[in-house]
Amino acid sequence: MKPSEYKSYLPIRLEGGNFAEWKFELDRWVFSQPPICRHIALGLINWEGVDSSVQPYYANVDKKKFEQLLFKAEELMIDVALENMNPDKFKINDLRVMSFGLLLAALSQECKKRIGSMYLTELKSRVTSKVSPKKGARHRRIYGPTDWKIEYLDILIDPFKVSEKKFIKFWNILAEKNLDEKLVPTAFEKSQCEFSRTNCLYRILQPC
């Protein structure tokens, strides 16, 4: 199970802000591979042992052979992940020594430092998701429930015309104002709060 034996190209390269979409494509690739790759990704097998739910897959594999399979499969998965990352934005060599699970956790934490960029990517995806039901379904699978701020920004701005630097500055202002707690509506206040949220975002957006 060498990397060259499988198509390792993903249709997207990790840049930072697009972590959710990159992870989605990586997961699709992993689940297209032999079951051992899926079991590693789901944390069902590792160097400590095998989860009871997948033991039947490896019941007739001796320990040495299992360890060889595990090593090659995880090496393949790590190689594919690293091959599809921007080397100018991530320290690839530092990441290569990690397990697949730790690699994804480290990347997630690193990308969350660029949270404004992540939300801009989500906003762009939300806009393009309206083009077709297929794109809409894909967007929902990647991002799940929509943050209320994304819903309102979809009305107020064109994410394809705002610079990433400007948007990140704006998102940092939102974070500082802690609007999620300040603008949570009660049942009685909901209609007023909907207007308040939109108006508040609009006012904040102006100085940016």
PDB file of C-alpha atoms in Angstrom:
ATOM      1  CA  MET A   1       0.000   0.000   0.000  1.00  0.00           C
ATOM      2  CA  LYS A   2       2.434   2.615  -1.193  1.00  0.00           C
ATOM      3  CA  PRO A   3       1.298   6.183  -1.978  1.00  0.00           C
ATOM      4  CA  SER A   4       2.058   5.640  -5.656  1.00  0.00           C
ATOM      5  CA  GLU A   5      -0.503   2.847  -5.787  1.00  0.00           C
ATOM      6  CA  TYR A   6      -3.401   5.191  -5.119  1.00  0.00           C
ATOM      7  CA  LYS A   7      -4.549   8.478  -6.572  1.00  0.00           C
ATOM      8  CA  SER A   8      -3.409  10.973  -3.965  1.00  0.00           C
ATOM      9  CA  TYR A   9      -4.551  14.192  -5.588  1.00  0.00           C
ATOM     10  CA  LEU A  10      -7.278  16.193  -3.854  1.00  0.00           C
ATOM     11  CA  PRO A  11      -9.228  18.852  -5.784  1.00  0.00           C
ATOM     12  CA  ILE A  12      -8.219  21.440  -3.203  1.00  0.00           C
ATOM     13  CA  ARG A  13      -5.051  22.525  -1.408  1.00  0.00           C
ATOM     14  CA  LEU A  14      -5.056  23.604   2.222  1.00  0.00           C
ATOM     15  CA  GLU A  15      -4.359  27.317   2.514  1.00  0.00           C
ATOM     16  CA  GLY A  16      -5.659  27.924   6.034  1.00  0.00           C
ATOM     17  CA  GLY A  17      -9.069  29.504   5.783  1.00  0.00           C
ATOM     18  CA  ASN A  18     -10.392  26.654   3.657  1.00  0.00           C
ATOM     19  CA  PHE A  19      -9.745  23.969   6.287  1.00  0.00           C
ATOM     20  CA  ALA A  20     -13.377  22.774   6.412  1.00  0.00           C
ATOM     21  CA  GLU A  21     -13.555  22.240   2.647  1.00  0.00           C
ATOM     22  CA  TRP A  22     -10.099  20.655   2.518  1.00  0.00           C
ATOM     23  CA  LYS A  23     -10.985  18.281   5.376  1.00  0.00           C
ATOM     24  CA  PHE A  24     -14.206  17.344   3.564  1.00  0.00           C
ATOM     25  CA  GLU A  25     -12.288  16.381   0.420  1.00  0.00           C
ATOM     26  CA  LEU A  26      -9.633  14.550   2.444  1.00  0.00           C
ATOM     27  CA  ASP A  27     -12.354  12.550   4.202  1.00  0.00           C
ATOM     28  CA  ARG A  28     -13.899  11.650   0.855  1.00  0.00           C
ATOM     29  CA  TRP A  29     -10.533  10.392  -0.342  1.00  0.00           C
ATOM     30  CA  VAL A  30      -9.918   8.410   2.865  1.00  0.00           C
ATOM     31  CA  PHE A  31     -13.307   6.710   2.611  1.00  0.00           C
ATOM     32  CA  SER A  32     -12.554   5.701  -0.983  1.00  0.00           C
ATOM     33  CA  GLN A  33      -9.496   3.747   0.183  1.00  0.00           C
ATOM     34  CA  PRO A  34      -9.249   0.261   1.776  1.00  0.00           C
ATOM     35  CA  PRO A  35     -11.127  -0.085   5.111  1.00  0.00           C
ATOM     36  CA  ILE A  36      -7.955   0.207   7.188  1.00  0.00           C
ATOM     37  CA  CYS A  37      -7.634   3.876   6.162  1.00  0.00           C
ATOM     38  CA  ARG A  38     -11.183   4.575   7.276  1.00  0.00           C
ATOM     39  CA  HIS A  39     -10.574   2.770  10.577  1.00  0.00           C
ATOM     40  CA  ILE A  40      -7.477   4.878  11.245  1.00  0.00           C
ATOM     41  CA  ALA A  41      -9.331   8.110  10.463  1.00  0.00           C
ATOM     42  CA  LEU A  42     -12.188   7.150  12.793  1.00  0.00           C
ATOM     43  CA  GLY A  43      -9.777   6.242  15.583  1.00  0.00           C
ATOM     44  CA  LEU A  44     -10.874   2.599  15.578  1.00  0.00           C
ATOM     45  CA  ILE A  45      -7.344   1.254  15.201  1.00  0.00           C
ATOM     46  CA  ASN A  46      -3.972   2.563  16.311  1.00  0.00           C
ATOM     47  CA  TRP A  47      -0.722   1.315  17.805  1.00  0.00           C
ATOM     48  CA  GLU A  48      -2.491   0.690  21.102  1.00  0.00           C
ATOM     49  CA  GLY A  49      -4.968  -1.801  19.699  1.00  0.00           C
ATOM     50  CA  VAL A  50      -8.119  -2.483  17.694  1.00  0.00           C
ATOM     51  CA  ASP A  51     -11.660  -1.442  18.595  1.00  0.00           C
ATOM     52  CA  SER A  52     -14.020  -4.389  19.050  1.00  0.00           C
ATOM     53  CA  SER A  53     -16.301  -3.079  16.293  1.00  0.00           C
ATOM     54  CA  VAL A  54     -13.648  -3.716  13.617  1.00  0.00           C
ATOM     55  CA  GLN A  55     -11.815  -6.698  15.085  1.00  0.00           C
ATOM     56  CA  PRO A  56     -13.357  -9.100  12.509  1.00  0.00           C
ATOM     57  CA  TYR A  57     -11.439  -7.257   9.759  1.00  0.00           C
ATOM     58  CA  TYR A  58      -8.106  -8.177  11.331  1.00  0.00           C
ATOM     59  CA  ALA A  59      -8.910 -11.456  13.111  1.00  0.00           C
ATOM     60  CA  ASN A  60      -6.786 -13.526  10.721  1.00  0.00           C
ATOM     61  CA  VAL A  61      -3.896 -11.062  10.442  1.00  0.00           C
ATOM     62  CA  ASP A  62      -0.873 -11.747  12.623  1.00  0.00           C
ATOM     63  CA  LYS A  63       0.616  -8.941  14.718  1.00  0.00           C
ATOM     64  CA  LYS A  64       3.627  -8.286  12.494  1.00  0.00           C
ATOM     65  CA  LYS A  65       1.534  -8.135   9.327  1.00  0.00           C
ATOM     66  CA  PHE A  66      -1.019  -5.894  11.041  1.00  0.00           C
ATOM     67  CA  GLU A  67       1.676  -3.462  12.161  1.00  0.00           C
ATOM     68  CA  GLN A  68       3.065  -3.338   8.617  1.00  0.00           C
ATOM     69  CA  LEU A  69      -0.388  -2.611   7.202  1.00  0.00           C
ATOM     70  CA  LEU A  70      -1.047   0.030   9.839  1.00  0.00           C
ATOM     71  CA  PHE A  71       2.288   1.748   9.224  1.00  0.00           C
ATOM     72  CA  LYS A  72       1.893   1.819   5.430  1.00  0.00           C
ATOM     73  CA  ALA A  73      -1.742   2.934   5.541  1.00  0.00           C
ATOM     74  CA  GLU A  74      -1.088   5.783   7.974  1.00  0.00           C
ATOM     75  CA  GLU A  75       2.019   6.814   6.053  1.00  0.00           C
ATOM     76  CA  LEU A  76      -0.083   6.986   2.902  1.00  0.00           C
ATOM     77  CA  MET A  77      -2.772   9.094   4.575  1.00  0.00           C
ATOM     78  CA  ILE A  78      -0.232  11.523   6.020  1.00  0.00           C
ATOM     79  CA  ASP A  79       1.548  11.823   2.669  1.00  0.00           C
ATOM     80  CA  VAL A  80      -1.708  12.622   0.884  1.00  0.00           C
ATOM     81  CA  ALA A  81      -2.614  15.259   3.470  1.00  0.00           C
ATOM     82  CA  LEU A  82       0.812  16.915   3.302  1.00  0.00           C
ATOM     83  CA  GLU A  83       1.020  16.765  -0.492  1.00  0.00           C
ATOM     84  CA  ASN A  84      -2.162  18.815  -0.680  1.00  0.00           C
ATOM     85  CA  MET A  85      -1.118  21.679   1.573  1.00  0.00           C
ATOM     86  CA  ASN A  86       0.498  24.999   0.703  1.00  0.00           C
ATOM     87  CA  PRO A  87       4.124  24.567   1.884  1.00  0.00           C
ATOM     88  CA  ASP A  88       4.496  28.338   2.110  1.00  0.00           C
ATOM     89  CA  LYS A  89       1.856  28.486   4.858  1.00  0.00           C
ATOM     90  CA  PHE A  90       2.620  25.358   6.872  1.00  0.00           C
ATOM     91  CA  LYS A  91       5.810  23.809   8.248  1.00  0.00           C
ATOM     92  CA  ILE A  92       5.429  20.507   6.421  1.00  0.00           C
ATOM     93  CA  ASN A  93       8.505  18.815   7.923  1.00  0.00           C
ATOM     94  CA  ASP A  94       7.317  19.506  11.476  1.00  0.00           C
ATOM     95  CA  LEU A  95       3.949  17.925  10.699  1.00  0.00           C
ATOM     96  CA  ARG A  96       5.364  14.810   9.057  1.00  0.00           C
ATOM     97  CA  VAL A  97       6.358  13.208  12.372  1.00  0.00           C
ATOM     98  CA  MET A  98       2.791  13.193  13.729  1.00  0.00           C
ATOM     99  CA  SER A  99       0.169  10.467  13.579  1.00  0.00           C
ATOM    100  CA  PHE A 100      -2.738  11.097  11.205  1.00  0.00           C
ATOM    101  CA  GLY A 101      -5.089  12.006  14.055  1.00  0.00           C
ATOM    102  CA  LEU A 102      -2.617  14.386  15.687  1.00  0.00           C
ATOM    103  CA  LEU A 103      -1.831  15.917  12.296  1.00  0.00           C
ATOM    104  CA  LEU A 104      -5.471  16.841  11.683  1.00  0.00           C
ATOM    105  CA  ALA A 105      -5.860  18.156  15.230  1.00  0.00           C
ATOM    106  CA  ALA A 106      -2.753  20.336  14.841  1.00  0.00           C
ATOM    107  CA  LEU A 107      -3.948  21.665  11.486  1.00  0.00           C
ATOM    108  CA  SER A 108      -7.384  22.436  12.891  1.00  0.00           C
ATOM    109  CA  GLN A 109      -5.869  24.429  15.749  1.00  0.00           C
ATOM    110  CA  GLU A 110      -3.511  26.273  13.411  1.00  0.00           C
ATOM    111  CA  CYS A 111      -6.282  27.181  10.979  1.00  0.00           C
ATOM    112  CA  LYS A 112      -8.527  28.434  13.784  1.00  0.00           C
ATOM    113  CA  LYS A 113      -5.942  31.158  14.341  1.00  0.00           C
ATOM    114  CA  ARG A 114      -7.154  32.441  10.952  1.00  0.00           C
ATOM    115  CA  ILE A 115     -10.815  32.339  11.942  1.00  0.00           C
ATOM    116  CA  GLY A 116     -11.728  35.425   9.904  1.00  0.00           C
ATOM    117  CA  SER A 117     -10.379  33.783   6.776  1.00  0.00           C
ATOM    118  CA  MET A 118     -12.314  30.600   7.602  1.00  0.00           C
ATOM    119  CA  TYR A 119     -15.585  32.510   7.885  1.00  0.00           C
ATOM    120  CA  LEU A 120     -14.932  34.373   4.636  1.00  0.00           C
ATOM    121  CA  THR A 121     -14.468  31.021   2.896  1.00  0.00           C
ATOM    122  CA  GLU A 122     -17.735  29.793   4.421  1.00  0.00           C
ATOM    123  CA  LEU A 123     -19.547  32.943   3.318  1.00  0.00           C
ATOM    124  CA  LYS A 124     -18.311  32.483  -0.250  1.00  0.00           C
ATOM    125  CA  SER A 125     -19.435  28.870  -0.157  1.00  0.00           C
ATOM    126  CA  ARG A 126     -22.871  29.934   1.101  1.00  0.00           C
ATOM    127  CA  VAL A 127     -23.259  32.336  -1.815  1.00  0.00           C
ATOM    128  CA  THR A 128     -22.226  29.774  -4.440  1.00  0.00           C
ATOM    129  CA  SER A 129     -24.375  27.098  -2.768  1.00  0.00           C
ATOM    130  CA  LYS A 130     -27.463  28.874  -4.090  1.00  0.00           C
ATOM    131  CA  VAL A 131     -26.513  28.082  -7.682  1.00  0.00           C
ATOM    132  CA  SER A 132     -27.801  24.505  -7.581  1.00  0.00           C
ATOM    133  CA  PRO A 133     -29.269  21.939  -5.164  1.00  0.00           C
ATOM    134  CA  LYS A 134     -26.068  19.901  -5.500  1.00  0.00           C
ATOM    135  CA  LYS A 135     -23.895  22.815  -4.385  1.00  0.00           C
ATOM    136  CA  GLY A 136     -26.348  23.563  -1.596  1.00  0.00           C
ATOM    137  CA  ALA A 137     -26.178  19.995  -0.309  1.00  0.00           C
ATOM    138  CA  ARG A 138     -22.388  20.051  -0.443  1.00  0.00           C
ATOM    139  CA  HIS A 139     -22.248  23.311   1.516  1.00  0.00           C
ATOM    140  CA  ARG A 140     -24.505  21.919   4.252  1.00  0.00           C
ATOM    141  CA  ARG A 141     -22.450  18.734   4.511  1.00  0.00           C
ATOM    142  CA  ILE A 142     -19.270  20.749   5.003  1.00  0.00           C
ATOM    143  CA  TYR A 143     -20.469  23.554   7.262  1.00  0.00           C
ATOM    144  CA  GLY A 144     -23.629  22.278   8.937  1.00  0.00           C
ATOM    145  CA  PRO A 145     -25.867  24.886  10.655  1.00  0.00           C
ATOM    146  CA  THR A 146     -25.106  28.458   9.607  1.00  0.00           C
ATOM    147  CA  ASP A 147     -23.799  30.995  12.102  1.00  0.00           C
ATOM    148  CA  TRP A 148     -26.316  33.854  12.304  1.00  0.00           C
ATOM    149  CA  LYS A 149     -23.587  36.362  11.462  1.00  0.00           C
ATOM    150  CA  ILE A 150     -22.912  34.548   8.186  1.00  0.00           C
ATOM    151  CA  GLU A 151     -26.632  34.702   7.345  1.00  0.00           C
ATOM    152  CA  TYR A 152     -26.712  38.461   7.788  1.00  0.00           C
ATOM    153  CA  LEU A 153     -23.399  39.116   6.081  1.00  0.00           C
ATOM    154  CA  ASP A 154     -24.771  37.217   3.104  1.00  0.00           C
ATOM    155  CA  ILE A 155     -27.335  40.024   2.835  1.00  0.00           C
ATOM    156  CA  LEU A 156     -24.996  42.917   3.550  1.00  0.00           C
ATOM    157  CA  ILE A 157     -21.847  42.221   1.511  1.00  0.00           C
ATOM    158  CA  ASP A 158     -20.524  40.467  -1.565  1.00  0.00           C
ATOM    159  CA  PRO A 159     -17.742  38.206  -0.213  1.00  0.00           C
ATOM    160  CA  PHE A 160     -16.137  38.036  -3.645  1.00  0.00           C
ATOM    161  CA  LYS A 161     -15.642  41.805  -3.721  1.00  0.00           C
ATOM    162  CA  VAL A 162     -14.289  42.342  -0.205  1.00  0.00           C
ATOM    163  CA  SER A 163     -10.596  41.786   0.448  1.00  0.00           C
ATOM    164  CA  GLU A 164      -9.575  39.062   2.879  1.00  0.00           C
ATOM    165  CA  LYS A 165      -7.629  41.602   4.938  1.00  0.00           C
ATOM    166  CA  LYS A 166     -10.679  43.865   5.244  1.00  0.00           C
ATOM    167  CA  PHE A 167     -12.980  40.999   6.144  1.00  0.00           C
ATOM    168  CA  ILE A 168     -10.596  39.663   8.812  1.00  0.00           C
ATOM    169  CA  LYS A 169     -10.421  43.132  10.348  1.00  0.00           C
ATOM    170  CA  PHE A 170     -14.213  43.274  10.408  1.00  0.00           C
ATOM    171  CA  TRP A 171     -14.531  39.791  11.887  1.00  0.00           C
ATOM    172  CA  ASN A 172     -12.083  40.678  14.651  1.00  0.00           C
ATOM    173  CA  ILE A 173     -14.292  43.657  15.515  1.00  0.00           C
ATOM    174  CA  LEU A 174     -17.289  41.319  15.734  1.00  0.00           C
ATOM    175  CA  ALA A 175     -15.368  39.005  18.059  1.00  0.00           C
ATOM    176  CA  GLU A 176     -14.364  41.899  20.319  1.00  0.00           C
ATOM    177  CA  LYS A 177     -17.983  43.058  20.627  1.00  0.00           C
ATOM    178  CA  ASN A 178     -19.144  39.554  21.660  1.00  0.00           C
ATOM    179  CA  LEU A 179     -22.376  39.896  19.710  1.00  0.00           C
ATOM    180  CA  ASP A 180     -23.313  36.241  20.126  1.00  0.00           C
ATOM    181  CA  GLU A 181     -24.122  36.886  23.788  1.00  0.00           C
ATOM    182  CA  LYS A 182     -25.377  40.437  23.460  1.00  0.00           C
ATOM    183  CA  LEU A 183     -27.823  39.729  20.636  1.00  0.00           C
ATOM    184  CA  VAL A 184     -29.343  36.412  21.671  1.00  0.00           C
ATOM    185  CA  PRO A 185     -33.130  36.922  21.378  1.00  0.00           C
ATOM    186  CA  THR A 186     -35.820  35.772  23.769  1.00  0.00           C
ATOM    187  CA  ALA A 187     -39.058  34.561  22.187  1.00  0.00           C
ATOM    188  CA  PHE A 188     -40.645  37.958  22.876  1.00  0.00           C
ATOM    189  CA  GLU A 189     -37.717  39.958  21.520  1.00  0.00           C
ATOM    190  CA  LYS A 190     -37.018  37.856  18.435  1.00  0.00           C
ATOM    191  CA  SER A 191     -38.468  40.149  15.757  1.00  0.00           C
ATOM    192  CA  GLN A 192     -36.818  43.234  17.279  1.00  0.00           C
ATOM    193  CA  CYS A 193     -33.546  41.374  17.640  1.00  0.00           C
ATOM    194  CA  GLU A 194     -33.547  40.320  13.997  1.00  0.00           C
ATOM    195  CA  PHE A 195     -33.603  43.992  13.038  1.00  0.00           C
ATOM    196  CA  SER A 196     -31.073  44.839  15.752  1.00  0.00           C
ATOM    197  CA  ARG A 197     -28.623  42.230  14.520  1.00  0.00           C
ATOM    198  CA  THR A 198     -28.783  43.410  10.932  1.00  0.00           C
ATOM    199  CA  ASN A 199     -28.543  47.064  11.935  1.00  0.00           C
ATOM    200  CA  CYS A 200     -25.651  46.356  14.297  1.00  0.00           C
ATOM    201  CA  LEU A 201     -23.681  44.467  11.668  1.00  0.00           C
ATOM    202  CA  TYR A 202     -24.346  47.187   9.122  1.00  0.00           C
ATOM    203  CA  ARG A 203     -23.042  49.898  11.465  1.00  0.00           C
ATOM    204  CA  ILE A 204     -19.936  47.891  12.326  1.00  0.00           C
ATOM    205  CA  LEU A 205     -19.269  47.207   8.669  1.00  0.00           C
ATOM    206  CA  GLN A 206     -19.142  50.870   7.669  1.00  0.00           C
ATOM    207  CA  PRO A 207     -15.742  51.817   9.201  1.00  0.00           C
ATOM    208  CA  CYS A 208     -14.055  48.759   7.681  1.00  0.00           C
TER     209      CYS A 208
END
